[in-house]
Amino acid sequence: MENKNKSREEIEFRALESNGKALLDREVIETFLSAVHDRDEARIIAERLIDSFGIRGILGQEIDDLKTVEGITDSTVAVILCLREASKRAPREELKKGPVMGNMETIVKYLRVSIGCSEKEKVKILYLDQEYCLKGEEVFTGTVEKAPVYIKEITRKALIKNAILIVMSHNHPEGSAEPSDEDQAATKKLASACSTVGIRLFDHIIVASADHFSFREKGLL
């Protein structure tokens, strides 16, 4: 018990002294998991999670994939889901405060935490109102190599939400953020469909592990 307490106290001390920066990835996850596991068990499970997915990958795993790791319980998954949700809500709240246009840094940050960690391609649509504020969002999940773009569904939801602008985004789980020919074709189709109902496709942002690509910034929209 004394060793466990020393380990806990050491991690807490280093976290406080460094604003959390001195902690290993495993120790960060271990600290969260200690809410539902004893310290030794939390450390072992955290090590397994880091070895399997890395700290970034943990936040992007589906529930069934997380449960393939030995020792993971529903309580473990719940903690990870709460951690993931907290990482999404902070930048999303920032987007809700004012106009999204011109706030590329916050948009990209939000996209990174919401879909950028996923090992499957996902399409996220941000719906903006007449004041260019976030009105709603939608996520479509695909496979490791491809994500669906449901043009009719996207435009229908935009009309329901009274959106005048749409920001389309998707992730590239592997490789760079450079758009494929298919990405460019899908962008043109969605932009054309939106224009027929009085909606503008404001941007298409691709996020990858180390960079992002904005069609608007590159003059493609």
mmCIF file of N, CA and C in Angstrom, residues 97-210:
data_model
loop_
_atom_site.group_PDB
_atom_site.id
_atom_site.type_symbol
_atom_site.label_atom_id
_atom_site.label_comp_id
_atom_site.label_asym_id
_atom_site.label_seq_id
_atom_site.Cartn_x
_atom_site.Cartn_y
_atom_site.Cartn_z
ATOM 1 N N LYS A 97 -19.351 30.317 -29.758
ATOM 2 C CA LYS A 97 -19.331 31.663 -29.201
ATOM 3 C C LYS A 97 -19.488 32.754 -30.255
ATOM 4 N N GLY A 98 -19.070 32.476 -31.466
ATOM 5 C CA GLY A 98 -19.131 33.520 -32.473
ATOM 6 C C GLY A 98 -19.013 32.961 -33.867
ATOM 7 N N PRO A 99 -18.869 33.830 -34.857
ATOM 8 C CA PRO A 99 -18.791 33.397 -36.250
ATOM 9 C C PRO A 99 -17.656 32.404 -36.476
ATOM 10 N N VAL A 100 -17.951 31.348 -37.217
ATOM 11 C CA VAL A 100 -16.947 30.336 -37.517
ATOM 12 C C VAL A 100 -16.002 30.819 -38.612
ATOM 13 N N MET A 101 -16.514 31.635 -39.536
ATOM 14 C CA MET A 101 -15.683 32.127 -40.631
ATOM 15 C C MET A 101 -14.467 32.876 -40.091
ATOM 16 N N GLY A 102 -13.300 32.543 -40.614
ATOM 17 C CA GLY A 102 -12.075 33.200 -40.178
ATOM 18 C C GLY A 102 -11.469 32.592 -38.929
ATOM 19 N N ASN A 103 -12.117 31.570 -38.357
ATOM 20 C CA ASN A 103 -11.616 30.936 -37.138
ATOM 21 C C ASN A 103 -11.061 29.548 -37.471
ATOM 22 N N MET A 104 -10.185 29.504 -38.478
ATOM 23 C CA MET A 104 -9.693 28.232 -38.988
ATOM 24 C C MET A 104 -8.962 27.423 -37.923
ATOM 25 N N GLU A 105 -8.194 28.074 -37.080
ATOM 26 C CA GLU A 105 -7.417 27.353 -36.063
ATOM 27 C C GLU A 105 -8.327 26.551 -35.142
ATOM 28 N N THR A 106 -9.415 27.162 -34.694
ATOM 29 C CA THR A 106 -10.345 26.465 -33.801
ATOM 30 C C THR A 106 -11.086 25.362 -34.537
ATOM 31 N N ILE A 107 -11.457 25.622 -35.790
ATOM 32 C CA ILE A 107 -12.149 24.599 -36.578
ATOM 33 C C ILE A 107 -11.271 23.364 -36.726
ATOM 34 N N VAL A 108 -10.021 23.575 -37.117
ATOM 35 C CA VAL A 108 -9.102 22.446 -37.319
ATOM 36 C C VAL A 108 -8.858 21.711 -36.007
ATOM 37 N N LYS A 109 -8.722 22.458 -34.928
ATOM 38 C CA LYS A 109 -8.519 21.831 -33.618
ATOM 39 C C LYS A 109 -9.702 20.938 -33.262
ATOM 40 N N TYR A 110 -10.895 21.435 -33.510
ATOM 41 C CA TYR A 110 -12.092 20.649 -33.221
ATOM 42 C C TYR A 110 -12.165 19.411 -34.097
ATOM 43 N N LEU A 111 -11.861 19.555 -35.373
ATOM 44 C CA LEU A 111 -11.907 18.409 -36.281
ATOM 45 C C LEU A 111 -10.876 17.362 -35.900
ATOM 46 N N ARG A 112 -9.720 17.793 -35.437
ATOM 47 C CA ARG A 112 -8.679 16.834 -35.037
ATOM 48 C C ARG A 112 -9.147 15.952 -33.879
ATOM 49 N N VAL A 113 -9.791 16.565 -32.888
ATOM 50 C CA VAL A 113 -10.204 15.779 -31.724
ATOM 51 C C VAL A 113 -11.497 15.016 -31.972
ATOM 52 N N SER A 114 -12.313 15.482 -32.929
ATOM 53 C CA SER A 114 -13.600 14.819 -33.135
ATOM 54 C C SER A 114 -13.532 13.692 -34.160
ATOM 55 N N ILE A 115 -12.735 13.858 -35.212
ATOM 56 C CA ILE A 115 -12.618 12.780 -36.205
ATOM 57 C C ILE A 115 -11.171 12.438 -36.544
ATOM 58 N N GLY A 116 -10.243 13.312 -36.204
ATOM 59 C CA GLY A 116 -8.855 13.118 -36.612
ATOM 60 C C GLY A 116 -8.159 11.934 -35.994
ATOM 61 N N CYS A 117 -8.653 11.459 -34.853
ATOM 62 C CA CYS A 117 -8.022 10.327 -34.172
ATOM 63 C C CYS A 117 -8.583 8.981 -34.616
ATOM 64 N N SER A 118 -9.641 9.010 -35.390
ATOM 65 C CA SER A 118 -10.302 7.770 -35.791
ATOM 66 C C SER A 118 -9.461 6.979 -36.784
ATOM 67 N N GLU A 119 -9.478 5.652 -36.654
ATOM 68 C CA GLU A 119 -8.763 4.780 -37.586
ATOM 69 C C GLU A 119 -9.612 4.474 -38.822
ATOM 70 N N LYS A 120 -10.864 4.919 -38.807
ATOM 71 C CA LYS A 120 -11.732 4.805 -39.967
ATOM 72 C C LYS A 120 -11.980 6.204 -40.525
ATOM 73 N N GLU A 121 -12.199 6.271 -41.827
ATOM 74 C CA GLU A 121 -12.525 7.572 -42.401
ATOM 75 C C GLU A 121 -13.922 7.992 -41.961
ATOM 76 N N LYS A 122 -14.034 9.259 -41.582
ATOM 77 C CA LYS A 122 -15.319 9.816 -41.177
ATOM 78 C C LYS A 122 -15.528 11.152 -41.876
ATOM 79 N N VAL A 123 -16.756 11.399 -42.254
ATOM 80 C CA VAL A 123 -17.124 12.694 -42.819
ATOM 81 C C VAL A 123 -17.925 13.449 -41.767
ATOM 82 N N LYS A 124 -17.485 14.651 -41.441
ATOM 83 C CA LYS A 124 -18.227 15.498 -40.506
ATOM 84 C C LYS A 124 -18.695 16.738 -41.260
ATOM 85 N N ILE A 125 -19.970 17.049 -41.072
ATOM 86 C CA ILE A 125 -20.560 18.236 -41.681
ATOM 87 C C ILE A 125 -20.912 19.231 -40.580
ATOM 88 N N LEU A 126 -20.431 20.458 -40.710
ATOM 89 C CA LEU A 126 -20.792 21.538 -39.796
ATOM 90 C C LEU A 126 -21.795 22.440 -40.503
ATOM 91 N N TYR A 127 -22.935 22.672 -39.867
ATOM 92 C CA TYR A 127 -23.988 23.520 -40.437
ATOM 93 C C TYR A 127 -23.936 24.886 -39.766
ATOM 94 N N LEU A 128 -23.874 25.945 -40.569
ATOM 95 C CA LEU A 128 -23.754 27.299 -40.042
ATOM 96 C C LEU A 128 -24.994 28.116 -40.392
ATOM 97 N N ASP A 129 -25.413 28.979 -39.448
ATOM 98 C CA ASP A 129 -26.608 29.791 -39.674
ATOM 99 C C ASP A 129 -26.270 31.111 -40.364
ATOM 100 N N GLN A 130 -27.250 32.011 -40.416
ATOM 101 C CA GLN A 130 -27.068 33.269 -41.127
ATOM 102 C C GLN A 130 -26.034 34.172 -40.472
ATOM 103 N N GLU A 131 -25.709 33.920 -39.211
ATOM 104 C CA GLU A 131 -24.677 34.691 -38.523
ATOM 105 C C GLU A 131 -23.343 33.956 -38.515
ATOM 106 N N TYR A 132 -23.275 32.873 -39.302
ATOM 107 C CA TYR A 132 -22.063 32.078 -39.445
ATOM 108 C C TYR A 132 -21.636 31.394 -38.148
ATOM 109 N N CYS A 133 -22.627 31.099 -37.302
ATOM 110 C CA CYS A 133 -22.360 30.369 -36.065
ATOM 111 C C CYS A 133 -22.760 28.905 -36.242
ATOM 112 N N LEU A 134 -22.152 28.044 -35.448
ATOM 113 C CA LEU A 134 -22.419 26.618 -35.543
ATOM 114 C C LEU A 134 -23.859 26.322 -35.165
ATOM 115 N N LYS A 135 -24.595 25.721 -36.102
ATOM 116 C CA LYS A 135 -26.012 25.419 -35.912
ATOM 117 C C LYS A 135 -26.234 23.950 -35.594
ATOM 118 N N GLY A 136 -25.354 23.105 -36.072
ATOM 119 C CA GLY A 136 -25.463 21.670 -35.841
ATOM 120 C C GLY A 136 -24.362 20.948 -36.588
ATOM 121 N N GLU A 137 -24.321 19.636 -36.430
ATOM 122 C CA GLU A 137 -23.291 18.846 -37.088
ATOM 123 C C GLU A 137 -23.784 17.423 -37.319
ATOM 124 N N GLU A 138 -23.101 16.741 -38.208
ATOM 125 C CA GLU A 138 -23.464 15.374 -38.563
ATOM 126 C C GLU A 138 -22.184 14.608 -38.865
ATOM 127 N N VAL A 139 -22.147 13.316 -38.488
ATOM 128 C CA VAL A 139 -20.973 12.488 -38.767
ATOM 129 C C VAL A 139 -21.403 11.232 -39.507
ATOM 130 N N PHE A 140 -20.680 10.913 -40.573
ATOM 131 C CA PHE A 140 -20.908 9.693 -41.341
ATOM 132 C C PHE A 140 -19.633 8.863 -41.291
ATOM 133 N N THR A 141 -19.744 7.607 -40.857
ATOM 134 C CA THR A 141 -18.575 6.744 -40.685
ATOM 135 C C THR A 141 -18.426 5.788 -41.856
ATOM 136 N N GLY A 142 -17.195 5.671 -42.344
ATOM 137 C CA GLY A 142 -16.899 4.775 -43.445
ATOM 138 C C GLY A 142 -15.961 3.663 -43.029
ATOM 139 N N THR A 143 -15.002 3.358 -43.890
ATOM 140 C CA THR A 143 -14.033 2.299 -43.631
ATOM 141 C C THR A 143 -12.656 2.931 -43.437
ATOM 142 N N VAL A 144 -11.639 2.082 -43.393
ATOM 143 C CA VAL A 144 -10.277 2.583 -43.234
ATOM 144 C C VAL A 144 -9.868 3.446 -44.427
ATOM 145 N N GLU A 145 -10.399 3.148 -45.604
ATOM 146 C CA GLU A 145 -9.940 3.819 -46.818
ATOM 147 C C GLU A 145 -10.971 4.761 -47.452
ATOM 148 N N LYS A 146 -12.227 4.711 -47.009
ATOM 149 C CA LYS A 146 -13.247 5.483 -47.705
ATOM 150 C C LYS A 146 -14.375 5.860 -46.754
ATOM 151 N N ALA A 147 -14.884 7.067 -46.931
ATOM 152 C CA ALA A 147 -16.025 7.528 -46.137
ATOM 153 C C ALA A 147 -17.125 7.990 -47.075
ATOM 154 N N PRO A 148 -18.385 7.777 -46.705
ATOM 155 C CA PRO A 148 -19.492 8.141 -47.590
ATOM 156 C C PRO A 148 -19.804 9.629 -47.556
ATOM 157 N N VAL A 149 -20.242 10.149 -48.692
ATOM 158 C CA VAL A 149 -20.729 11.531 -48.760
ATOM 159 C C VAL A 149 -22.165 11.465 -49.267
ATOM 160 N N TYR A 150 -23.114 11.537 -48.342
ATOM 161 C CA TYR A 150 -24.532 11.438 -48.691
ATOM 162 C C TYR A 150 -25.059 12.824 -49.025
ATOM 163 N N ILE A 151 -24.927 13.200 -50.286
ATOM 164 C CA ILE A 151 -25.232 14.570 -50.697
ATOM 165 C C ILE A 151 -26.685 14.948 -50.414
ATOM 166 N N LYS A 152 -27.629 14.074 -50.760
ATOM 167 C CA LYS A 152 -29.047 14.380 -50.533
ATOM 168 C C LYS A 152 -29.339 14.541 -49.045
ATOM 169 N N GLU A 153 -28.758 13.682 -48.218
ATOM 170 C CA GLU A 153 -28.984 13.755 -46.773
ATOM 171 C C GLU A 153 -28.384 15.029 -46.197
ATOM 172 N N ILE A 154 -27.200 15.398 -46.667
ATOM 173 C CA ILE A 154 -26.522 16.592 -46.169
ATOM 174 C C ILE A 154 -27.323 17.850 -46.505
ATOM 175 N N THR A 155 -27.765 17.969 -47.747
ATOM 176 C CA THR A 155 -28.529 19.154 -48.137
ATOM 177 C C THR A 155 -29.891 19.189 -47.449
ATOM 178 N N ARG A 156 -30.489 18.012 -47.252
ATOM 179 C CA ARG A 156 -31.786 17.953 -46.562
ATOM 180 C C ARG A 156 -31.643 18.447 -45.125
ATOM 181 N N LYS A 157 -30.589 17.979 -44.437
ATOM 182 C CA LYS A 157 -30.374 18.407 -43.050
ATOM 183 C C LYS A 157 -30.066 19.897 -42.980
ATOM 184 N N ALA A 158 -29.355 20.407 -43.979
ATOM 185 C CA ALA A 158 -29.025 21.830 -43.991
ATOM 186 C C ALA A 158 -30.293 22.679 -44.074
ATOM 187 N N LEU A 159 -31.230 22.250 -44.908
ATOM 188 C CA LEU A 159 -32.493 22.976 -45.035
ATOM 189 C C LEU A 159 -33.302 22.906 -43.751
ATOM 190 N N ILE A 160 -33.323 21.732 -43.116
ATOM 191 C CA ILE A 160 -34.054 21.570 -41.856
ATOM 192 C C ILE A 160 -33.496 22.494 -40.779
ATOM 193 N N LYS A 161 -32.153 22.639 -40.771
ATOM 194 C CA LYS A 161 -31.488 23.433 -39.743
ATOM 195 C C LYS A 161 -31.393 24.913 -40.111
ATOM 196 N N ASN A 162 -31.976 25.278 -41.277
ATOM 197 C CA ASN A 162 -31.913 26.658 -41.760
ATOM 198 C C ASN A 162 -30.469 27.145 -41.904
ATOM 199 N N ALA A 163 -29.595 26.255 -42.334
ATOM 200 C CA ALA A 163 -28.197 26.611 -42.540
ATOM 201 C C ALA A 163 -28.021 27.301 -43.875
ATOM 202 N N ILE A 164 -27.086 28.246 -43.937
ATOM 203 C CA ILE A 164 -26.784 28.896 -45.208
ATOM 204 C C ILE A 164 -25.381 28.537 -45.688
ATOM 205 N N LEU A 165 -24.571 28.003 -44.780
ATOM 206 C CA LEU A 165 -23.223 27.570 -45.118
ATOM 207 C C LEU A 165 -22.979 26.173 -44.566
ATOM 208 N N ILE A 166 -22.121 25.429 -45.242
ATOM 209 C CA ILE A 166 -21.720 24.100 -44.778
ATOM 210 C C ILE A 166 -20.201 24.014 -44.811
ATOM 211 N N VAL A 167 -19.637 23.446 -43.786
ATOM 212 C CA VAL A 167 -18.218 23.076 -43.808
ATOM 213 C C VAL A 167 -18.167 21.556 -43.804
ATOM 214 N N MET A 168 -17.623 21.006 -44.858
ATOM 215 C CA MET A 168 -17.446 19.557 -44.951
ATOM 216 C C MET A 168 -16.030 19.222 -44.499
ATOM 217 N N SER A 169 -15.875 18.109 -43.816
ATOM 218 C CA SER A 169 -14.540 17.686 -43.408
ATOM 219 C C SER A 169 -14.475 16.169 -43.384
ATOM 220 N N HIS A 170 -13.292 15.646 -43.578
ATOM 221 C CA HIS A 170 -13.085 14.223 -43.353
ATOM 222 C C HIS A 170 -11.624 13.988 -43.003
ATOM 223 N N ASN A 171 -11.350 12.829 -42.462
ATOM 224 C CA ASN A 171 -9.999 12.511 -42.011
ATOM 225 C C ASN A 171 -9.325 11.522 -42.951
ATOM 226 N N HIS A 172 -8.008 11.581 -42.974
ATOM 227 C CA HIS A 172 -7.183 10.585 -43.645
ATOM 228 C C HIS A 172 -6.415 9.840 -42.553
ATOM 229 N N PRO A 173 -6.895 8.655 -42.148
ATOM 230 C CA PRO A 173 -6.232 7.923 -41.056
ATOM 231 C C PRO A 173 -4.765 7.621 -41.340
ATOM 232 N N GLU A 174 -4.445 7.411 -42.609
ATOM 233 C CA GLU A 174 -3.061 7.138 -42.986
ATOM 234 C C GLU A 174 -2.668 8.082 -44.127
ATOM 235 N N GLY A 175 -1.403 8.487 -44.123
ATOM 236 C CA GLY A 175 -0.931 9.331 -45.215
ATOM 237 C C GLY A 175 -1.125 10.805 -44.947
ATOM 238 N N SER A 176 -0.983 11.589 -46.005
ATOM 239 C CA SER A 176 -1.039 13.045 -45.882
ATOM 240 C C SER A 176 -2.476 13.535 -46.035
ATOM 241 N N ALA A 177 -2.623 14.834 -45.856
ATOM 242 C CA ALA A 177 -3.948 15.451 -45.987
ATOM 243 C C ALA A 177 -4.256 15.855 -47.422
ATOM 244 N N GLU A 178 -3.355 15.614 -48.347
ATOM 245 C CA GLU A 178 -3.590 15.981 -49.741
ATOM 246 C C GLU A 178 -4.838 15.277 -50.275
ATOM 247 N N PRO A 179 -5.711 16.012 -50.951
ATOM 248 C CA PRO A 179 -6.960 15.412 -51.445
ATOM 249 C C PRO A 179 -6.719 14.471 -52.624
ATOM 250 N N SER A 180 -7.484 13.391 -52.651
ATOM 251 C CA SER A 180 -7.442 12.466 -53.773
ATOM 252 C C SER A 180 -8.345 12.999 -54.883
ATOM 253 N N ASP A 181 -8.286 12.359 -56.052
ATOM 254 C CA ASP A 181 -9.196 12.742 -57.134
ATOM 255 C C ASP A 181 -10.652 12.552 -56.705
ATOM 256 N N GLU A 182 -10.879 11.497 -55.915
ATOM 257 C CA GLU A 182 -12.231 11.224 -55.421
ATOM 258 C C GLU A 182 -12.684 12.315 -54.454
ATOM 259 N N ASP A 183 -11.770 12.798 -53.618
ATOM 260 C CA ASP A 183 -12.090 13.891 -52.688
ATOM 261 C C ASP A 183 -12.496 15.148 -53.459
ATOM 262 N N GLN A 184 -11.764 15.447 -54.499
ATOM 263 C CA GLN A 184 -12.053 16.648 -55.280
ATOM 264 C C GLN A 184 -13.387 16.523 -56.018
ATOM 265 N N ALA A 185 -13.661 15.324 -56.533
ATOM 266 C CA ALA A 185 -14.930 15.110 -57.235
ATOM 267 C C ALA A 185 -16.112 15.234 -56.287
ATOM 268 N N ALA A 186 -15.984 14.653 -55.079
ATOM 269 C CA ALA A 186 -17.058 14.725 -54.079
ATOM 270 C C ALA A 186 -17.305 16.168 -53.652
ATOM 271 N N THR A 187 -16.239 16.941 -53.557
ATOM 272 C CA THR A 187 -16.361 18.355 -53.185
ATOM 273 C C THR A 187 -17.158 19.124 -54.226
ATOM 274 N N LYS A 188 -16.836 18.908 -55.475
ATOM 275 C CA LYS A 188 -17.541 19.598 -56.561
ATOM 276 C C LYS A 188 -19.020 19.215 -56.598
ATOM 277 N N LYS A 189 -19.306 17.929 -56.382
ATOM 278 C CA LYS A 189 -20.700 17.470 -56.408
ATOM 279 C C LYS A 189 -21.496 18.089 -55.267
ATOM 280 N N LEU A 190 -20.901 18.117 -54.078
ATOM 281 C CA LEU A 190 -21.614 18.693 -52.933
ATOM 282 C C LEU A 190 -21.797 20.188 -53.109
ATOM 283 N N ALA A 191 -20.783 20.880 -53.594
ATOM 284 C CA ALA A 191 -20.886 22.328 -53.810
ATOM 285 C C ALA A 191 -21.991 22.640 -54.820
ATOM 286 N N SER A 192 -22.069 21.838 -55.866
ATOM 287 C CA SER A 192 -23.106 22.044 -56.881
ATOM 288 C C SER A 192 -24.494 21.792 -56.318
ATOM 289 N N ALA A 193 -24.634 20.701 -55.546
ATOM 290 C CA ALA A 193 -25.931 20.367 -54.949
ATOM 291 C C ALA A 193 -26.375 21.441 -53.965
ATOM 292 N N CYS A 194 -25.438 21.956 -53.187
ATOM 293 C CA CYS A 194 -25.772 22.995 -52.211
ATOM 294 C C CYS A 194 -26.254 24.261 -52.906
ATOM 295 N N SER A 195 -25.590 24.631 -53.993
ATOM 296 C CA SER A 195 -25.937 25.881 -54.689
ATOM 297 C C SER A 195 -27.354 25.851 -55.260
ATOM 298 N N THR A 196 -27.843 24.669 -55.593
ATOM 299 C CA THR A 196 -29.193 24.567 -56.171
ATOM 300 C C THR A 196 -30.286 24.835 -55.140
ATOM 301 N N VAL A 197 -29.938 24.743 -53.853
ATOM 302 C CA VAL A 197 -30.937 24.992 -52.803
ATOM 303 C C VAL A 197 -30.568 26.220 -51.971
ATOM 304 N N GLY A 198 -29.688 27.060 -52.498
ATOM 305 C CA GLY A 198 -29.363 28.316 -51.827
ATOM 306 C C GLY A 198 -28.419 28.187 -50.660
ATOM 307 N N ILE A 199 -27.618 27.153 -50.664
ATOM 308 C CA ILE A 199 -26.641 26.930 -49.590
ATOM 309 C C ILE A 199 -25.254 26.940 -50.208
ATOM 310 N N ARG A 200 -24.273 27.425 -49.456
ATOM 311 C CA ARG A 200 -22.901 27.473 -49.953
ATOM 312 C C ARG A 200 -22.020 26.495 -49.196
ATOM 313 N N LEU A 201 -21.252 25.713 -49.944
ATOM 314 C CA LEU A 201 -20.216 24.888 -49.329
ATOM 315 C C LEU A 201 -19.028 25.804 -49.068
ATOM 316 N N PHE A 202 -18.861 26.197 -47.819
ATOM 317 C CA PHE A 202 -17.856 27.191 -47.449
ATOM 318 C C PHE A 202 -16.443 26.623 -47.519
ATOM 319 N N ASP A 203 -16.278 25.373 -47.103
ATOM 320 C CA ASP A 203 -14.942 24.774 -47.113
ATOM 321 C C ASP A 203 -15.053 23.262 -47.031
ATOM 322 N N HIS A 204 -14.017 22.598 -47.475
ATOM 323 C CA HIS A 204 -13.831 21.167 -47.264
ATOM 324 C C HIS A 204 -12.446 21.025 -46.657
ATOM 325 N N ILE A 205 -12.395 20.531 -45.428
ATOM 326 C CA ILE A 205 -11.135 20.432 -44.687
ATOM 327 C C ILE A 205 -10.797 18.971 -44.470
ATOM 328 N N ILE A 206 -9.615 18.588 -44.896
ATOM 329 C CA ILE A 206 -9.124 17.228 -44.665
ATOM 330 C C ILE A 206 -8.097 17.284 -43.545
ATOM 331 N N VAL A 207 -8.259 16.432 -42.542
ATOM 332 C CA VAL A 207 -7.303 16.394 -41.438
ATOM 333 C C VAL A 207 -6.565 15.065 -41.452
ATOM 334 N N ALA A 208 -5.267 15.144 -41.251
ATOM 335 C CA ALA A 208 -4.417 13.964 -41.125
ATOM 336 C C ALA A 208 -3.664 14.062 -39.806
ATOM 337 N N SER A 209 -2.789 13.121 -39.549
ATOM 338 C CA SER A 209 -2.120 13.084 -38.245
ATOM 339 C C SER A 209 -1.253 14.316 -37.995
ATOM 340 N N ALA A 210 -0.631 14.842 -39.056
ATOM 341 C CA ALA A 210 0.316 15.930 -38.839
ATOM 342 C C ALA A 210 -0.062 17.234 -39.543
#
